[in-house]
Short mmCIF file of C-alpha atoms and ligand atoms in Angstrom, two decimals:
data_model
loop_
_atom_site.label_atom_id
_atom_site.label_comp_id
_atom_site.label_asym_id
_atom_site.label_seq_id
_atom_site.Cartn_x
_atom_site.Cartn_y
_atom_site.Cartn_z
CA UNK A 1255 124.27 89.22 93.29
CA UNK A 1256 122.56 90.73 96.09
CA UNK A 1257 120.60 87.91 97.68
CA UNK A 1258 117.03 88.55 96.26
CA UNK A 1259 118.09 89.24 93.29
CA UNK A 1260 117.18 86.98 90.05
CA UNK A 1261 118.85 84.00 89.65
CA UNK A 1262 116.49 81.50 87.07
CA UNK A 1263 118.96 78.32 88.59
CA UNK A 1264 118.33 79.19 92.03
CA UNK A 1265 115.00 78.85 91.35
CA UNK A 1266 114.36 76.42 89.67
CA UNK A 1267 115.74 74.32 92.81
CA UNK A 1268 113.64 76.11 95.39
CA UNK A 1269 110.44 74.51 92.96
CA UNK A 1270 110.85 71.84 93.28
CA UNK A 1271 111.50 71.48 96.98
CA UNK A 1272 108.04 72.82 96.98
CA UNK A 1273 106.66 69.60 97.15
CA UNK A 1274 107.46 69.57 92.21
CA UNK A 1275 105.45 72.40 92.56
CA UNK A 1276 105.98 73.07 89.16
CA UNK A 1277 105.48 77.98 89.37
CA UNK A 1278 106.56 78.33 85.55
CA UNK A 1279 104.02 75.62 84.79
CA UNK A 1280 100.78 77.28 86.42
CA UNK A 1281 102.08 80.47 85.05
CA UNK A 1282 101.94 78.85 81.75
CA UNK A 1283 98.39 78.10 82.60
CA UNK A 1284 97.46 82.05 82.34
CA UNK A 1285 98.50 83.28 79.04
CA UNK A 1286 98.08 86.42 80.40
CA UNK A 1287 100.64 86.48 82.50
CA UNK A 1288 102.73 86.34 79.67
CA UNK A 1289 102.68 89.75 78.40
CA UNK A 1290 104.90 92.78 78.98
CA UNK A 1291 103.97 96.09 80.51
CA UNK A 1292 105.07 98.57 79.01
CA UNK A 1293 108.29 96.97 77.62
CA UNK A 1294 108.81 94.52 80.97
CA UNK A 1295 107.74 91.44 81.87
CA UNK A 1296 104.54 91.79 84.32
CA UNK A 1297 105.14 90.94 87.49
CA UNK A 1298 100.96 90.93 88.77
CA UNK A 1299 100.96 91.34 92.83
CA UNK A 1300 97.45 91.78 92.95
CA UNK A 1301 95.96 88.51 93.02
CA UNK A 1302 94.23 89.35 95.99
CA UNK A 1303 91.95 92.11 94.12
CA UNK A 1304 90.59 90.17 91.54
CA UNK A 1305 93.04 86.79 91.04
CA UNK A 1306 94.71 86.15 86.72
CA UNK A 1307 91.81 83.09 84.68
CA UNK A 1308 93.41 80.14 83.47
CA UNK A 1309 93.08 78.95 80.26
CA UNK A 1310 90.52 76.04 81.62
CA UNK A 1311 87.88 78.09 82.51
CA UNK A 1312 88.39 80.19 80.07
CA UNK A 1313 87.51 77.63 77.60
CA UNK A 1314 84.85 76.33 80.13
CA UNK A 1315 83.56 79.45 79.84
CA UNK A 1316 83.26 79.94 75.67
CA UNK A 1317 81.50 76.54 75.49
CA UNK A 1318 79.43 77.15 76.99
CA UNK A 1319 78.64 80.39 74.64
CA UNK A 1320 79.57 77.92 71.61
CA UNK A 1321 77.99 75.14 72.06
CA UNK A 1322 75.46 75.15 75.51
CA UNK A 1323 73.65 78.20 76.32
CA UNK A 1324 69.83 78.42 77.41
CA UNK A 1325 67.78 79.22 79.95
CA UNK A 1326 68.24 77.01 83.02
CA UNK A 1327 65.82 75.45 84.62
CA UNK A 1328 61.78 76.94 82.83
CA UNK A 1329 62.74 74.54 78.94
CA UNK A 1330 62.52 71.43 77.17
CA UNK A 1331 64.81 71.51 74.92
CA UNK A 1332 67.58 70.36 74.69
CA UNK A 1333 70.07 73.23 74.66
CA UNK A 1334 68.13 74.26 78.21
CA UNK A 1335 68.53 70.21 79.86
CA UNK A 1336 72.10 70.73 79.04
CA UNK A 1337 72.39 73.89 80.42
CA UNK A 1338 70.80 73.40 83.58
CA UNK A 1339 72.50 70.01 84.35
CA UNK A 1340 76.42 71.93 83.34
CA UNK A 1341 74.66 74.66 85.66
CA UNK A 1342 73.55 72.10 88.34
CA UNK A 1343 76.95 70.87 88.03
CA UNK A 1344 78.99 73.49 88.72
CA UNK A 1345 76.29 74.19 92.11
CA UNK A 1346 77.58 70.08 93.26
CA UNK A 1347 81.44 71.06 92.62
CA UNK A 1348 80.99 74.77 95.33
CA UNK A 1349 79.29 71.85 97.59
CA UNK A 1350 82.28 69.10 97.16
CA UNK A 1351 84.95 72.75 97.10
CA UNK A 1352 83.44 73.92 100.85
CA UNK A 1353 82.84 70.00 101.80
CA UNK A 1354 78.62 71.43 102.50
CA UNK A 1355 76.29 68.29 103.05
CA UNK A 1356 74.78 68.96 101.05
CA UNK A 1357 74.11 70.68 97.57
CA UNK A 1358 70.91 72.56 98.09
CA UNK A 1359 73.67 74.74 100.63
CA UNK A 1360 74.55 76.14 98.07
CA UNK A 1361 73.31 79.12 96.90
CA UNK A 1362 74.31 81.07 93.84
CA UNK A 1363 75.41 85.04 94.04
CA UNK A 1364 77.58 87.87 92.83
CA UNK A 1365 79.31 87.46 94.36
CA UNK A 1366 80.90 87.95 98.53
CA UNK A 1367 79.07 91.34 99.05
CA UNK A 1368 76.09 89.82 97.44
CA UNK A 1369 76.34 86.67 99.85
CA UNK A 1370 76.86 88.83 103.29
CA UNK A 1371 74.02 91.42 101.92
CA UNK A 1372 72.09 88.62 101.40
CA UNK A 1373 72.07 87.25 104.62
CA UNK A 1374 71.91 90.50 106.17
CA UNK A 1375 68.37 90.90 104.94
CA UNK A 1376 66.93 87.56 105.00
CA UNK A 1377 68.36 85.49 108.33
CA UNK A 1378 69.31 89.08 109.55
CA UNK A 1379 65.93 90.80 109.14
CA UNK A 1380 64.01 87.60 110.39
CA UNK A 1381 66.65 87.68 113.77
CA UNK A 1382 67.59 91.03 114.13
CA UNK A 1383 65.24 93.01 116.31
CA UNK A 1384 66.44 96.50 118.33
CA UNK A 1385 68.87 95.94 121.11
CA UNK A 1386 70.40 93.36 119.05
CA UNK A 1387 73.95 93.10 118.46
CA UNK A 1388 75.50 91.71 115.68
CA UNK A 1389 79.38 91.12 115.73
CA UNK A 1390 82.20 92.86 113.98
CA UNK A 1391 85.61 93.12 114.45
CA UNK A 1392 88.57 95.29 113.41
CA UNK A 1393 89.25 93.97 110.08
CA UNK A 1394 86.24 93.81 108.32
CA UNK A 1395 86.10 94.56 104.30
CA UNK A 1396 84.14 97.38 104.34
CA UNK A 1397 81.96 94.27 103.07
CA UNK A 1398 81.27 92.55 105.42
CA UNK A 1399 80.52 95.85 108.23
CA UNK A 1400 78.44 98.27 105.12
CA UNK A 1401 74.92 95.48 105.47
CA UNK A 1402 75.18 94.87 109.22
CA UNK A 1403 75.10 98.34 109.50
CA UNK A 1404 72.73 98.85 107.24
CA UNK A 1405 70.93 96.01 108.99
CA UNK A 1406 71.35 97.84 112.30
CA UNK A 1407 69.28 101.09 111.02
CA UNK A 1408 66.94 99.66 109.95
CA UNK A 1409 66.29 97.28 113.04
CA UNK A 1410 67.77 99.69 115.72
CA UNK A 1411 70.01 96.54 116.56
CA UNK A 1412 73.96 97.72 118.20
CA UNK A 1413 77.15 96.91 115.64
CA UNK A 1414 79.97 95.65 118.50
CA UNK A 1415 83.67 95.18 116.76
CA UNK A 1416 85.92 92.55 118.68
CA UNK A 1417 89.45 94.82 118.71
CA UNK A 1418 93.17 93.00 117.22
CA UNK A 1419 96.39 93.88 118.11
CA UNK A 1420 99.86 95.79 116.41
CA UNK A 1421 100.43 93.01 114.52
CA UNK A 1422 96.83 91.98 113.53
CA UNK A 1423 95.80 89.42 114.72
CA UNK A 1424 92.39 88.86 117.14
CA UNK A 1425 91.76 89.56 120.55
CA UNK A 1426 89.91 86.70 121.68
CA UNK A 1427 89.42 86.76 125.22
CA UNK A 1428 87.98 90.50 124.29
CA UNK A 1429 86.00 89.04 121.11
CA UNK A 1430 84.80 85.77 123.83
CA UNK A 1431 83.87 88.84 125.81
CA UNK A 1432 81.51 90.44 123.53
CA UNK A 1433 79.56 87.58 122.62
CA UNK A 1434 76.64 88.08 125.02
CA UNK A 1435 72.79 86.61 125.17
CA UNK A 1436 71.76 89.99 122.74
CA UNK A 1437 74.18 88.96 120.07
CA UNK A 1438 72.56 87.80 117.44
CA UNK A 1439 75.04 87.20 114.59
CA UNK A 1440 78.66 86.90 114.67
CA UNK A 1441 80.75 87.63 110.96
CA UNK A 1442 83.97 87.37 110.19
CA UNK A 1443 87.03 87.00 107.87
CA UNK A 1444 88.26 83.78 107.38
CA UNK A 1445 91.49 86.00 105.95
CA UNK A 1446 92.35 89.66 106.48
CA UNK A 1447 92.65 91.49 103.12
CA UNK A 1448 94.88 93.89 104.10
CA UNK A 1449 96.49 91.91 106.06
CA UNK A 1450 96.66 88.58 105.60
CA UNK A 1451 95.89 87.05 109.11
CA UNK A 1452 94.16 84.13 108.97
CA UNK A 1453 91.64 83.81 111.75
CA UNK A 1454 90.78 81.06 114.15
CA UNK A 1455 87.40 80.29 112.62
CA UNK A 1456 87.05 77.16 113.92
CA UNK A 1457 87.82 78.73 117.75
CA UNK A 1458 85.04 81.69 117.00
CA UNK A 1459 82.10 79.14 115.83
CA UNK A 1460 83.42 77.29 119.25
CA UNK A 1461 82.46 80.90 120.86
CA UNK A 1462 79.94 81.87 119.40
CA UNK A 1463 77.52 78.67 119.18
CA UNK A 1464 78.83 77.99 122.87
CA UNK A 1465 76.22 81.74 123.19
CA UNK A 1466 74.38 80.16 120.59
CA UNK A 1467 75.18 83.21 117.79
CA UNK A 1468 75.38 81.63 114.41
CA UNK A 1469 78.43 82.57 112.45
CA UNK A 1470 79.01 84.13 108.90
CA UNK A 1471 82.24 83.14 107.73
CA UNK A 1472 83.85 86.39 105.03
CA UNK A 1473 85.26 83.62 103.12
CA UNK A 1474 86.59 85.94 99.41
CA UNK A 1475 90.30 85.38 100.78
CA UNK A 1476 90.65 82.52 102.19
CA UNK A 1477 89.04 79.68 99.27
CA UNK A 1478 92.00 80.95 97.01
CA UNK A 1479 95.06 79.63 99.09
CA UNK A 1480 93.51 77.22 101.90
CA UNK A 1481 92.13 74.30 102.19
CA UNK A 1482 88.04 75.24 103.36
CA UNK A 1483 85.52 72.52 105.35
CA UNK A 1484 82.47 74.46 106.36
CA UNK A 1485 82.19 71.26 108.37
CA UNK A 1486 85.26 71.21 109.95
CA UNK A 1487 85.10 75.13 111.06
CA UNK A 1488 80.62 74.79 112.19
CA UNK A 1489 80.00 77.44 110.82
CA UNK A 1490 76.57 78.94 110.03
CA UNK A 1491 77.11 81.32 106.32
CA UNK A 1492 80.81 80.59 103.91
CA UNK A 1493 80.85 83.62 101.78
CA UNK A 1494 83.26 83.43 98.92
CA UNK A 1495 83.34 85.22 95.70
CA UNK A 1496 84.74 83.63 92.15
CA UNK A 1497 86.97 86.43 90.75
CA UNK A 1498 88.87 85.45 93.48
CA UNK A 1499 89.66 81.37 93.03
CA UNK A 1500 90.51 81.97 89.37
CA UNK A 1501 86.93 81.50 88.61
CA UNK A 1502 84.89 84.85 86.84
CA UNK A 1503 83.61 88.65 87.98
CA UNK A 1504 80.13 88.21 89.02
CA UNK A 1505 80.26 84.53 91.17
CA UNK A 1506 80.67 83.83 94.05
CA UNK A 1507 78.33 81.57 96.51
CA UNK A 1508 76.86 81.37 99.75
CA UNK A 1509 76.88 78.49 102.18
CA UNK A 1510 74.04 78.14 104.64
CA UNK A 1511 73.17 75.25 106.79
CA UNK A 1512 70.13 73.92 105.86
CA UNK A 1513 67.40 74.49 108.32
CA UNK A 1514 68.94 78.13 108.21
CA UNK A 1515 68.49 78.57 105.04
CA UNK A 1516 65.52 76.86 105.26
CA UNK A 1517 63.83 79.06 107.79
CA UNK A 1518 64.48 82.35 105.73
CA UNK A 1519 63.14 84.45 103.44
CA UNK A 1520 63.40 85.13 100.44
CA UNK A 1521 66.46 87.77 98.71
CA UNK A 1522 64.87 89.42 95.72
CA UNK A 1523 61.81 88.76 94.13
CA UNK A 1524 60.88 87.33 91.37
CA UNK A 1525 61.56 84.34 88.49
CA UNK A 1526 62.51 81.00 89.77
CA UNK A 1527 61.93 82.04 93.63
CA UNK A 1528 58.89 81.15 92.92
CA UNK A 1529 56.38 77.66 93.30
CA UNK A 1530 53.62 79.61 92.01
CA UNK A 1531 52.66 83.09 91.78
CA UNK A 1532 49.17 84.01 91.42
CA UNK A 1533 48.39 88.32 92.61
CA UNK A 1534 46.48 87.12 95.90
CA UNK A 1535 49.39 84.92 97.41
CA UNK A 1536 53.00 82.88 96.19
CA UNK A 1537 54.10 80.41 96.88
CA UNK A 1538 58.35 80.43 97.29
CA UNK A 1539 60.77 78.16 95.86
CA UNK A 1540 63.25 75.40 98.57
CA UNK A 1541 67.17 76.88 99.04
CA UNK A 1542 69.17 77.67 97.16
CA UNK A 1543 66.04 78.61 94.11
CA UNK A 1544 64.29 80.75 96.42
CA UNK A 1545 67.76 83.16 96.30
CA UNK A 1546 68.40 82.68 93.16
CA UNK A 1547 65.81 85.07 91.41
CA UNK A 1548 65.76 85.59 87.69
CA UNK A 1549 67.94 84.30 85.28
CA UNK A 1550 71.62 83.65 86.97
CA UNK A 1551 75.05 83.87 85.47
CA UNK A 1552 75.42 80.21 84.13
CA UNK A 1553 78.32 81.31 81.89
CA UNK A 1554 79.80 81.93 85.44
CA UNK A 1555 78.18 79.06 88.20
CA UNK A 1556 80.01 76.79 84.51
CA UNK A 1557 83.62 79.00 85.53
CA UNK A 1558 84.05 79.00 88.55
CA UNK A 1559 83.28 75.04 88.54
CA UNK A 1560 85.58 75.32 85.82
CA UNK A 1561 88.45 76.82 88.72
CA UNK A 1562 88.02 74.21 90.83
CA UNK A 1563 88.54 72.45 89.24
CA UNK A 1564 91.72 73.48 88.54
CA UNK A 1565 92.51 74.23 92.48
CA UNK A 1566 91.55 70.18 93.21
CA UNK A 1567 94.81 69.38 89.73
CA UNK A 1568 96.93 71.52 90.94
CA UNK A 1569 96.22 70.60 95.10
CA UNK A 1570 94.56 73.06 97.71
CA UNK A 1571 97.75 71.60 99.82
CA UNK A 1572 100.48 72.46 97.84
CA UNK A 1573 99.26 75.75 96.36
CA UNK A 1574 99.22 76.33 100.36
CA UNK A 1575 102.53 75.28 100.79
CA UNK A 1576 103.97 77.03 97.30
CA UNK A 1577 102.83 80.01 98.56
CA UNK A 1578 103.58 79.76 101.47
CA UNK A 1579 107.32 79.24 100.64
CA UNK A 1580 106.60 83.04 98.53
CA UNK A 1581 105.01 84.08 101.18
CA UNK A 1582 108.72 83.61 103.99
CA UNK A 1583 111.10 84.32 100.38
CA UNK A 1584 108.74 88.43 100.45
CA UNK A 1585 109.33 88.76 104.16
CA UNK A 1586 112.52 88.13 104.18
CA UNK A 1587 113.41 89.92 100.57
CA UNK A 1588 110.92 93.16 102.13
CA UNK A 1589 112.22 93.63 105.12
CA UNK A 1590 115.82 94.30 103.16
CA UNK A 1591 114.75 97.34 102.01
CA UNK A 1592 115.07 100.10 104.49
CA UNK A 1593 112.21 102.15 105.88
CA UNK A 1594 109.96 99.86 105.15
CA UNK A 1595 107.33 97.94 107.61
CA UNK A 1596 105.05 95.74 106.80
CA UNK A 1597 101.56 96.34 108.22
CA UNK A 1598 100.02 92.59 108.68
CA UNK A 1599 102.35 90.35 110.40
CA UNK A 1600 100.37 87.98 111.95
CA UNK A 1601 101.74 84.35 112.96
CA UNK A 1602 99.27 82.92 110.77
CA UNK A 1603 99.00 84.77 107.69
CA UNK A 1604 98.33 83.97 104.04
CA UNK A 1605 100.33 86.02 101.01
CA UNK A 1606 99.06 89.92 101.24
CA UNK A 1607 101.95 91.32 102.22
CA UNK A 1608 100.37 95.07 103.35
CA UNK A 1609 103.24 97.74 103.85
CA UNK A 1610 104.64 102.00 103.93
CA UNK A 1611 107.57 102.73 103.44
CA UNK A 1612 109.24 105.60 104.92
CA UNK A 1613 106.74 109.06 104.43
CA UNK A 1614 106.70 108.22 100.58
CA UNK A 1615 102.60 108.26 99.44
CA UNK A 1616 101.67 104.01 98.52
CA UNK A 1617 99.97 105.94 95.80
CA UNK A 1618 102.96 107.24 94.77
CA UNK A 1619 104.68 103.69 95.32
CA UNK A 1620 101.63 101.37 93.26
CA UNK A 1621 102.75 104.15 90.50
CA UNK A 1622 106.48 103.55 90.01
CA UNK A 1623 105.76 100.56 90.45
CA UNK A 1624 103.21 100.26 87.48
CA UNK A 1625 106.17 101.48 85.34
CA UNK A 1626 108.38 98.51 85.93
CA UNK A 1627 105.64 95.87 85.51
CA UNK A 1628 104.67 95.39 88.76
CA UNK A 1629 101.48 95.82 89.57
CA UNK A 1630 100.67 95.74 93.55
CA UNK A 1631 97.43 97.96 95.00
CA UNK A 1632 97.83 100.89 96.67
CA UNK A 1633 94.56 102.32 99.07
CA UNK A 1634 92.45 101.82 102.16
CA UNK A 1635 91.74 98.32 100.76
CA UNK A 1636 88.62 98.68 101.10
CA UNK A 1637 89.47 98.11 104.94
CA UNK A 1638 89.28 101.61 106.59
CA UNK A 1639 88.74 101.25 109.71
CA UNK A 1640 91.38 99.07 109.54
CA UNK A 1641 93.03 101.45 108.29
CA UNK A 1642 92.45 104.37 111.49
CA UNK A 1643 93.12 101.01 113.87
CA UNK A 1644 96.53 101.25 112.43
CA UNK A 1645 96.72 105.51 112.25
CA UNK A 1646 97.24 104.97 108.70
CA UNK A 1647 95.28 106.25 105.39
CA UNK A 1648 96.17 103.77 102.88
CA UNK A 1649 99.63 100.85 102.70
CA UNK A 1650 100.77 100.03 99.41
CA UNK A 1651 99.56 95.43 99.58
CA UNK A 1652 101.69 93.13 97.16
CA UNK A 1653 99.78 89.37 96.86
CA UNK A 1654 100.01 86.56 95.81
CA UNK A 1655 98.30 83.79 94.25
CA UNK A 1656 99.22 80.30 93.04
CA UNK A 1657 101.44 82.13 90.05
CA UNK A 1658 103.52 84.51 92.06
CA UNK A 1659 107.54 83.44 92.21
CA UNK A 1660 110.17 85.03 93.81
CA UNK A 1661 110.91 85.74 91.22
CA UNK A 1662 107.92 88.65 91.43
CA UNK A 1663 109.36 89.39 95.07
CA UNK A 1664 112.74 90.05 93.50
CA UNK A 1665 111.20 92.51 90.67
CA UNK A 1666 109.23 94.41 92.98
CA UNK A 1667 112.14 93.92 95.54
CA UNK A 1668 114.46 96.44 92.69
CA UNK A 1669 111.11 98.43 91.95
CA UNK A 1670 111.23 99.78 95.18
CA UNK A 1671 114.30 100.94 95.61
CA UNK A 1672 113.69 102.26 92.42
CA UNK A 1673 110.62 104.02 94.25
CA UNK A 1674 113.81 105.40 97.16
CA UNK A 1675 115.91 106.78 94.89
CA UNK A 1676 113.67 108.94 93.22
CA UNK A 1677 112.47 109.92 96.78
CA UNK A 1678 115.94 110.55 97.96
N1 PMP B 1068 85.51 90.33 102.38
C1 PMP B 1068 87.01 90.36 101.40
C2 PMP B 1068 87.71 89.94 102.66
C3 PMP B 1068 87.69 90.64 100.45
O1 PMP B 1068 88.75 90.68 100.50
C4 PMP B 1068 86.61 91.58 99.50
C5 PMP B 1068 86.75 91.93 97.91
N2 PMP B 1068 87.94 92.55 97.97
C6 PMP B 1068 85.52 91.17 99.73
C7 PMP B 1068 84.88 90.36 100.89
C8 PMP B 1068 84.60 91.28 98.60
O2 PMP B 1068 84.70 90.32 97.38
P1 PMP B 1068 83.49 90.95 95.85
O3 PMP B 1068 84.01 92.43 95.67
O4 PMP B 1068 84.02 89.27 95.49
O5 PMP B 1068 82.22 91.23 96.36
#
């Protein structure tokens, strides 16, 4: 048996090594993982695209619809009050998760994409003028590129891009040089969805703040893996998506520093974001409600709150230690696959493994693995400029979650052997 073939005894003992983290028990919390695909056990290695949902999240959302559903904020009746309480409790959970100073600093949005568009079209519209600059990096997801491009088109500002090296790490000295007197905002991912790189946000915030530029952090890929503390990071905005962190789709959060949110104009107009409306003049509500026009995704917020509870029960540090152990195992295992090249080898990275295999098209890799029950993602991962940086059109990407195990990696490696056989 090769080092990377499945051996239940060895797995059981290795699990114990990671501070008592019992991955088999964690997996049992996710009903979807128990199924078979084409007669093979499901090996879900696509958590960076969306994570699976634990029973506790599914139950919290069902409970809301079964016993609490009513519109929030506007009702005096029992259910409306209860729904409002549940929705606002979920906001407090996000506040706690991010260690934000105040609950009013948490705006519910559809996800990271909406959070970034919100900042671009409110903060950006007020503060970014012709000749100004917005600084991003070469490893951004399209959702942290296009909203800034749109703002630059509208305002006549210029988008600047901090480069990265071949390992997929930011070139900090070059980033520093790009922060100039016209930089109005630095928008940067905490963790890259393609490379897994963890960016040194605290340092970037120091550099930007020293030149008076606020920092927005795209935390879509960080929130499921890292202990996030917006006060420690010192950032001005932080965006996350519920569905990447074991919560439902259609919900996410934007953290914004209170002074900034208070000075920002509304995003969308409608119900809930107003204090009073007449045909002559509308007075806007205070944050966070100013930015939450219309009936919000109440069940989504409650589901996100349940996901945060779930993460808290497992413990951010325990999850990180477990995922790092599986990542190290995966890196060793993938190094044994002839012709495989990892894209993204930063010293500080999470469990995102992008790779190419000889000249086999990543879609072919993904399709063959799928027949083995192994779910990975292939393509440009909504980061086409990053792909260009590496001279690639696409990669295959296996990504880990709290339920990923060495057995998943063994299945991946066995599947890749099959891919190679088919292309021999
Ligand atoms: N940023 C990063 C780094 C991401 O990985 C993603 C999702 N792939 C997003 C932003 C966008 O998140 P969402 O689609 O949930 O809005």
